[in-house]
Amino acid sequence: MSKWVKSLALVAFVATPLAAADLGLGRPATEAEITAWDIDVRPDGQGLPEGQGTAADGEEIYNDQCAYCHGVFGEGEDRWPQLAGGEGSLADETPIKTVGSYWPYVSTVFDYVHRAMPFGYAQSLSDDEVYALTAYILYMNDIIEDEEFVLSKASFGEVEMPNESGFFPDDREAEYAAGEPCMTDCTNGPMAVTMRARVLDVTPETEEQ
Amino acid sequence: MSDSISRRKLLTGAAATAGAALATTARADDPAITEVQPWNQELGDGVDVAPYGVPSEFEADVVRRNVPWLTADATSSINFTPIHALEGIITPNGLCFERHHSGVALVDPAEHRLMINGLVDTPLVFTVDEIKRFPRENRIYFLECAANGGMEWRGAQLNGCQFTHGMIHCVQYTGVPLKHILAEAGVKTAGKWILPEGADASGMTRSIPLEKALEDCMVAFAMNGEALRPEQGYPLRLVVPGWEGNMWVKWLRRIEVGDMPWHHREETSKYTDLMSNGKARRFTWEMDVKSVITNPSPQAPITHESGHTVLSGLAWSGRGTIKRVDVSLDGGTNWTTARLDGPSHPKALHRFYHEFNWDGGPLLLQSRAIDSEGHVQPTKDALRAVRGTESIYHNNSIQTWHVREGGEVENVEVG
């Protein structure tokens, strides 16, 4: 368990609230201001707006606004992110990380599409459109099989993401070598070059090379 | 570019001339001395020709560079700090690498606000001028993208420390400890996490434990003595010392306090570290101990004949200061402790040197840093043995440069 997870657990017992200071700086935020900016959504559904949408609704929006970069089937054009496919590939030589194969929470899809998509025209989608697009991305990944399934705040919890249990906390501390490192005769004989960057030749031309 | 080529050829030519002169008894007179140069004779520019000064035209090749094949579009991309051409530990503002998710937001500070909301007694809104009325502090920190070195997991790929290690910069920040701003709003007992959010079109968000926020996070408005550059988050950015650069939210407009993490896109789809068994680490925030030799390196070859040579490099750790750096000239078989010089601040770059007499033959250069926690920078093979090659992030392994006869340098792996 990382130092941070441990210390967080400790904080839960000893923390006292950070008492309000009184420098007289700032002013209270209004409800409308908070509503305008606070659009973040969590895995437990906190932050989800009212509204709803189906994959069938989302397909047209997707084809109009998303497919140009992400591909008609979510396969990703050029180097834009692939959204669908890759199931069962995470332990492969070349894993494919998509919403379906990798993302642990459906809330992340809603939140990200809502705040950052379409690329170059962020926050232009209505809440219903974001529900519909989220449903369609899940449909492309076979996570929703019924294209008329109504995704909403109420039905959100019914969606199960295949890789939700695929993550574990930072445990790098177990990797660190203990003690002083070797200073002399540290390798089994003289070292030789086994691989050269020049063979791949992918470095951008910057100077004479 | 032609400037740099001609300059390099001139340097090489000068070295060859000097060598030839030593070999014979008659030393040629140096025209740099015997001839009057234009700048010895003519008047230069007056003041104000460059109200905001720029480097010498002979340094025109010292610039940030990108690797176009890495990303789909320059508005969601990264470029690299030319660390092979820099000295000391401070990165000049105009050379600090850039990573944007929706381009550089050009924010009018008069129209910028910072909101604190969520589990607080009073949700507050601050103007930039109000942020500057809190008590300030000045701190030197490195910022490293967690993907620095991410292209090198499978093997040596890019020829230059600018590309293998250049997703890093180190500047002095001026700003306000985040704890002061949070205290002004009053954090409720249930508050355990914060969610900083950017004002750019990506609306960047990351979940950060409240304990870190109160320990050393800052809301910065200046870097190296001047206002933040637009590409570094002008007018306000979050400083999260020692932790992944992605968490240092630029164009910071809002901080929400909550009781659990949000698991947003940049902490699930990205910035999670896939192991070879298909499981992924998450919340790997600290940047581990790391170092690289910046000179010689592929973009900074040895341009002189055999003889006294200065090896120089950078070391850093997100967990504290650098205690020691060792260097090897033979690919890791034998090591010598390098000389650290300059200030040693926690979670900042450290500069090291190793002066030696080069015999003109091939070298396999490596550096190995040890931080104040006692963590030792691992070999590439050791890291791959536990993490595989697909984790993208947190590659802090030892870099090898192959110096050939003649001084040319290449990125290699050894075994």
PDB file of N, CA, C and O in Angstrom, chain A residues 62 66-67 69-77 80-87 96-103 109 112-113 117 133 136-138 140-143 161, chain B residues 265 269:
ATOM      1  N   TYR A  62     -23.347  11.124 -33.177  1.00  0.00           N
ATOM      2  CA  TYR A  62     -21.990  10.596 -33.294  1.00  0.00           C
ATOM      3  C   TYR A  62     -21.476  10.721 -34.722  1.00  0.00           C
ATOM      4  O   TYR A  62     -20.359  11.200 -34.957  1.00  0.00           O
ATOM      5  N   CYS A  66     -18.618  13.197 -34.247  1.00  0.00           N
ATOM      6  CA  CYS A  66     -17.538  12.440 -33.613  1.00  0.00           C
ATOM      7  C   CYS A  66     -16.770  11.539 -34.572  1.00  0.00           C
ATOM      8  O   CYS A  66     -15.569  11.307 -34.415  1.00  0.00           O
ATOM      9  N   ALA A  67     -17.502  11.001 -35.575  1.00  0.00           N
ATOM     10  CA  ALA A  67     -16.931   9.946 -36.415  1.00  0.00           C
ATOM     11  C   ALA A  67     -15.731  10.424 -37.231  1.00  0.00           C
ATOM     12  O   ALA A  67     -14.845   9.631 -37.555  1.00  0.00           O
ATOM     13  N   CYS A  69     -13.130  12.033 -36.406  1.00  0.00           N
ATOM     14  CA  CYS A  69     -11.874  11.690 -35.703  1.00  0.00           C
ATOM     15  C   CYS A  69     -11.894  10.256 -35.162  1.00  0.00           C
ATOM     16  O   CYS A  69     -10.902   9.541 -35.255  1.00  0.00           O
ATOM     17  N   HIS A  70     -13.007   9.869 -34.548  1.00  0.00           N
ATOM     18  CA  HIS A  70     -13.013   8.595 -33.827  1.00  0.00           C
ATOM     19  C   HIS A  70     -13.419   7.405 -34.712  1.00  0.00           C
ATOM     20  O   HIS A  70     -13.377   6.270 -34.250  1.00  0.00           O
ATOM     21  N   GLY A  71     -13.814   7.681 -35.958  1.00  0.00           N
ATOM     22  CA  GLY A  71     -14.177   6.595 -36.869  1.00  0.00           C
ATOM     23  C   GLY A  71     -15.622   6.169 -36.717  1.00  0.00           C
ATOM     24  O   GLY A  71     -16.185   6.235 -35.622  1.00  0.00           O
ATOM     25  N   VAL A  72     -16.226   5.729 -37.815  1.00  0.00           N
ATOM     26  CA  VAL A  72     -17.644   5.361 -37.813  1.00  0.00           C
ATOM     27  C   VAL A  72     -17.927   4.238 -36.809  1.00  0.00           C
ATOM     28  O   VAL A  72     -18.979   4.199 -36.183  1.00  0.00           O
ATOM     29  N   PHE A  73     -16.965   3.362 -36.626  1.00  0.00           N
ATOM     30  CA  PHE A  73     -17.170   2.251 -35.692  1.00  0.00           C
ATOM     31  C   PHE A  73     -16.382   2.442 -34.390  1.00  0.00           C
ATOM     32  O   PHE A  73     -16.142   1.483 -33.661  1.00  0.00           O
ATOM     33  N   GLY A  74     -15.944   3.678 -34.162  1.00  0.00           N
ATOM     34  CA  GLY A  74     -15.158   3.940 -32.958  1.00  0.00           C
ATOM     35  C   GLY A  74     -13.742   3.418 -33.065  1.00  0.00           C
ATOM     36  O   GLY A  74     -13.052   3.265 -32.060  1.00  0.00           O
ATOM     37  N   GLU A  75     -13.296   3.151 -34.301  1.00  0.00           N
ATOM     38  CA  GLU A  75     -11.976   2.538 -34.486  1.00  0.00           C
ATOM     39  C   GLU A  75     -10.847   3.563 -34.432  1.00  0.00           C
ATOM     40  O   GLU A  75      -9.677   3.199 -34.331  1.00  0.00           O
ATOM     41  N   GLY A  76     -11.197   4.864 -34.500  1.00  0.00           N
ATOM     42  CA  GLY A  76     -10.165   5.910 -34.422  1.00  0.00           C
ATOM     43  C   GLY A  76      -9.519   6.156 -35.766  1.00  0.00           C
ATOM     44  O   GLY A  76      -8.961   5.256 -36.367  1.00  0.00           O
ATOM     45  N   GLU A  77      -9.614   7.404 -36.278  1.00  0.00           N
ATOM     46  CA  GLU A  77      -8.923   7.772 -37.516  1.00  0.00           C
ATOM     47  C   GLU A  77      -7.533   8.300 -37.160  1.00  0.00           C
ATOM     48  O   GLU A  77      -7.354   8.959 -36.138  1.00  0.00           O
ATOM     49  N   TRP A  80      -6.136   9.643 -33.674  1.00  0.00           N
ATOM     50  CA  TRP A  80      -7.182  10.031 -32.716  1.00  0.00           C
ATOM     51  C   TRP A  80      -7.634   8.800 -31.946  1.00  0.00           C
ATOM     52  O   TRP A  80      -7.566   7.687 -32.448  1.00  0.00           O
ATOM     53  N   PRO A  81      -8.105   9.008 -30.722  1.00  0.00           N
ATOM     54  CA  PRO A  81      -8.387   7.851 -29.847  1.00  0.00           C
ATOM     55  C   PRO A  81      -9.434   6.882 -30.403  1.00  0.00           C
ATOM     56  O   PRO A  81     -10.472   7.294 -30.910  1.00  0.00           O
ATOM     57  N   GLN A  82      -9.117   5.609 -30.257  1.00  0.00           N
ATOM     58  CA  GLN A  82     -10.061   4.534 -30.578  1.00  0.00           C
ATOM     59  C   GLN A  82     -11.019   4.400 -29.402  1.00  0.00           C
ATOM     60  O   GLN A  82     -10.603   4.347 -28.247  1.00  0.00           O
ATOM     61  N   LEU A  83     -12.306   4.348 -29.679  1.00  0.00           N
ATOM     62  CA  LEU A  83     -13.307   4.319 -28.605  1.00  0.00           C
ATOM     63  C   LEU A  83     -13.868   2.927 -28.345  1.00  0.00           C
ATOM     64  O   LEU A  83     -14.369   2.651 -27.262  1.00  0.00           O
ATOM     65  N   ALA A  84     -13.809   2.065 -29.350  1.00  0.00           N
ATOM     66  CA  ALA A  84     -14.464   0.756 -29.207  1.00  0.00           C
ATOM     67  C   ALA A  84     -13.514  -0.365 -29.608  1.00  0.00           C
ATOM     68  O   ALA A  84     -12.572  -0.163 -30.363  1.00  0.00           O
ATOM     69  N   GLY A  85     -13.812  -1.542 -29.079  1.00  0.00           N
ATOM     70  CA  GLY A  85     -13.006  -2.717 -29.412  1.00  0.00           C
ATOM     71  C   GLY A  85     -11.922  -2.961 -28.376  1.00  0.00           C
ATOM     72  O   GLY A  85     -11.883  -2.319 -27.323  1.00  0.00           O
ATOM     73  N   GLY A  86     -11.053  -3.904 -28.685  1.00  0.00           N
ATOM     74  CA  GLY A  86      -9.907  -4.188 -27.815  1.00  0.00           C
ATOM     75  C   GLY A  86     -10.223  -5.061 -26.615  1.00  0.00           C
ATOM     76  O   GLY A  86      -9.361  -5.266 -25.753  1.00  0.00           O
ATOM     77  N   GLU A  87     -11.452  -5.611 -26.563  1.00  0.00           N
ATOM     78  CA  GLU A  87     -11.796  -6.440 -25.402  1.00  0.00           C
ATOM     79  C   GLU A  87     -10.804  -7.585 -25.242  1.00  0.00           C
ATOM     80  O   GLU A  87     -10.454  -8.244 -26.216  1.00  0.00           O
ATOM     81  N   ILE A  96      -5.024  -2.780 -26.566  1.00  0.00           N
ATOM     82  CA  ILE A  96      -5.845  -1.711 -27.142  1.00  0.00           C
ATOM     83  C   ILE A  96      -6.764  -1.199 -26.042  1.00  0.00           C
ATOM     84  O   ILE A  96      -7.658  -1.916 -25.581  1.00  0.00           O
ATOM     85  N   LYS A  97      -6.488   0.042 -25.635  1.00  0.00           N
ATOM     86  CA  LYS A  97      -7.233   0.613 -24.502  1.00  0.00           C
ATOM     87  C   LYS A  97      -8.356   1.502 -25.027  1.00  0.00           C
ATOM     88  O   LYS A  97      -8.107   2.564 -25.565  1.00  0.00           O
ATOM     89  N   THR A  98      -9.587   1.029 -24.874  1.00  0.00           N
ATOM     90  CA  THR A  98     -10.753   1.802 -25.313  1.00  0.00           C
ATOM     91  C   THR A  98     -11.723   1.957 -24.144  1.00  0.00           C
ATOM     92  O   THR A  98     -11.490   1.397 -23.062  1.00  0.00           O
ATOM     93  N   VAL A  99     -12.813   2.677 -24.400  1.00  0.00           N
ATOM     94  CA  VAL A  99     -13.850   2.806 -23.376  1.00  0.00           C
ATOM     95  C   VAL A  99     -14.315   1.416 -22.938  1.00  0.00           C
ATOM     96  O   VAL A  99     -14.457   1.122 -21.760  1.00  0.00           O
ATOM     97  N   GLY A 100     -14.497   0.526 -23.913  1.00  0.00           N
ATOM     98  CA  GLY A 100     -15.016  -0.793 -23.590  1.00  0.00           C
ATOM     99  C   GLY A 100     -13.990  -1.697 -22.934  1.00  0.00           C
ATOM    100  O   GLY A 100     -14.304  -2.439 -21.999  1.00  0.00           O
ATOM    101  N   SER A 101     -12.744  -1.640 -23.424  1.00  0.00           N
ATOM    102  CA  SER A 101     -11.742  -2.587 -22.914  1.00  0.00           C
ATOM    103  C   SER A 101     -11.052  -2.100 -21.653  1.00  0.00           C
ATOM    104  O   SER A 101     -10.522  -2.915 -20.898  1.00  0.00           O
ATOM    105  N   TYR A 102     -11.052  -0.772 -21.417  1.00  0.00           N
ATOM    106  CA  TYR A 102     -10.165  -0.256 -20.362  1.00  0.00           C
ATOM    107  C   TYR A 102     -10.856   0.640 -19.329  1.00  0.00           C
ATOM    108  O   TYR A 102     -10.587   0.521 -18.146  1.00  0.00           O
ATOM    109  N   TRP A 103     -11.730   1.543 -19.786  1.00  0.00           N
ATOM    110  CA  TRP A 103     -12.273   2.549 -18.863  1.00  0.00           C
ATOM    111  C   TRP A 103     -13.094   1.881 -17.753  1.00  0.00           C
ATOM    112  O   TRP A 103     -13.990   1.079 -18.043  1.00  0.00           O
ATOM    113  N   VAL A 109     -17.038   8.675 -19.044  1.00  0.00           N
ATOM    114  CA  VAL A 109     -17.411   8.949 -20.431  1.00  0.00           C
ATOM    115  C   VAL A 109     -18.328  10.168 -20.475  1.00  0.00           C
ATOM    116  O   VAL A 109     -18.112  11.109 -21.241  1.00  0.00           O
ATOM    117  N   TYR A 112     -16.395  13.412 -19.515  1.00  0.00           N
ATOM    118  CA  TYR A 112     -15.412  13.888 -20.491  1.00  0.00           C
ATOM    119  C   TYR A 112     -16.075  14.421 -21.757  1.00  0.00           C
ATOM    120  O   TYR A 112     -15.708  15.486 -22.264  1.00  0.00           O
ATOM    121  N   VAL A 113     -17.062  13.696 -22.249  1.00  0.00           N
ATOM    122  CA  VAL A 113     -17.771  14.171 -23.445  1.00  0.00           C
ATOM    123  C   VAL A 113     -18.429  15.517 -23.147  1.00  0.00           C
ATOM    124  O   VAL A 113     -18.380  16.451 -23.945  1.00  0.00           O
ATOM    125  N   MET A 117     -15.753  17.593 -25.312  1.00  0.00           N
ATOM    126  CA  MET A 117     -16.071  17.197 -26.687  1.00  0.00           C
ATOM    127  C   MET A 117     -17.275  17.985 -27.192  1.00  0.00           C
ATOM    128  O   MET A 117     -18.095  18.424 -26.401  1.00  0.00           O
ATOM    129  N   LEU A 133     -24.999  10.189 -26.576  1.00  0.00           N
ATOM    130  CA  LEU A 133     -23.665   9.818 -27.063  1.00  0.00           C
ATOM    131  C   LEU A 133     -23.005   8.786 -26.153  1.00  0.00           C
ATOM    132  O   LEU A 133     -22.365   7.842 -26.626  1.00  0.00           O
ATOM    133  N   TYR A 136     -24.461   5.573 -26.942  1.00  0.00           N
ATOM    134  CA  TYR A 136     -24.009   5.035 -28.223  1.00  0.00           C
ATOM    135  C   TYR A 136     -22.587   4.478 -28.126  1.00  0.00           C
ATOM    136  O   TYR A 136     -22.272   3.439 -28.719  1.00  0.00           O
ATOM    137  N   ILE A 137     -21.723   5.147 -27.377  1.00  0.00           N
ATOM    138  CA  ILE A 137     -20.352   4.647 -27.194  1.00  0.00           C
ATOM    139  C   ILE A 137     -20.398   3.308 -26.450  1.00  0.00           C
ATOM    140  O   ILE A 137     -19.663   2.374 -26.775  1.00  0.00           O
ATOM    141  N   LEU A 138     -21.280   3.193 -25.473  1.00  0.00           N
ATOM    142  CA  LEU A 138     -21.441   1.921 -24.763  1.00  0.00           C
ATOM    143  C   LEU A 138     -21.998   0.852 -25.700  1.00  0.00           C
ATOM    144  O   LEU A 138     -21.599  -0.311 -25.655  1.00  0.00           O
ATOM    145  N   MET A 140     -21.602   0.742 -29.009  1.00  0.00           N
ATOM    146  CA  MET A 140     -20.527   0.331 -29.929  1.00  0.00           C
ATOM    147  C   MET A 140     -19.611  -0.704 -29.283  1.00  0.00           C
ATOM    148  O   MET A 140     -18.970  -1.495 -29.953  1.00  0.00           O
ATOM    149  N   ASN A 141     -19.539  -0.642 -27.954  1.00  0.00           N
ATOM    150  CA  ASN A 141     -18.674  -1.560 -27.211  1.00  0.00           C
ATOM    151  C   ASN A 141     -19.425  -2.788 -26.694  1.00  0.00           C
ATOM    152  O   ASN A 141     -18.876  -3.549 -25.886  1.00  0.00           O
ATOM    153  N   ASP A 142     -20.665  -2.941 -27.119  1.00  0.00           N
ATOM    154  CA  ASP A 142     -21.496  -4.079 -26.679  1.00  0.00           C
ATOM    155  C   ASP A 142     -21.719  -4.102 -25.171  1.00  0.00           C
ATOM    156  O   ASP A 142     -22.007  -5.152 -24.594  1.00  0.00           O
ATOM    157  N   ILE A 143     -21.564  -2.950 -24.533  1.00  0.00           N
ATOM    158  CA  ILE A 143     -21.836  -2.879 -23.091  1.00  0.00           C
ATOM    159  C   ILE A 143     -23.336  -2.661 -22.887  1.00  0.00           C
ATOM    160  O   ILE A 143     -23.932  -3.170 -21.949  1.00  0.00           O
ATOM    161  N   MET A 161     -19.254  -1.774 -16.336  1.00  0.00           N
ATOM    162  CA  MET A 161     -18.081  -1.651 -17.200  1.00  0.00           C
ATOM    163  C   MET A 161     -17.189  -2.876 -16.996  1.00  0.00           C
ATOM    164  O   MET A 161     -16.846  -3.218 -15.858  1.00  0.00           O
TER     165      MET A 161
ATOM    166  N   ARG B 265     -11.237  11.341 -16.796  1.00  0.00           N
ATOM    167  CA  ARG B 265     -10.556  10.729 -17.935  1.00  0.00           C
ATOM    168  C   ARG B 265      -9.040  10.658 -17.746  1.00  0.00           C
ATOM    169  O   ARG B 265      -8.417   9.650 -18.078  1.00  0.00           O
ATOM    170  N   SER B 269      -8.495   6.563 -18.120  1.00  0.00           N
ATOM    171  CA  SER B 269      -8.068   6.226 -19.475  1.00  0.00           C
ATOM    172  C   SER B 269      -6.594   6.546 -19.671  1.00  0.00           C
ATOM    173  O   SER B 269      -5.869   5.810 -20.350  1.00  0.00           O
TER     174      SER B 269
END
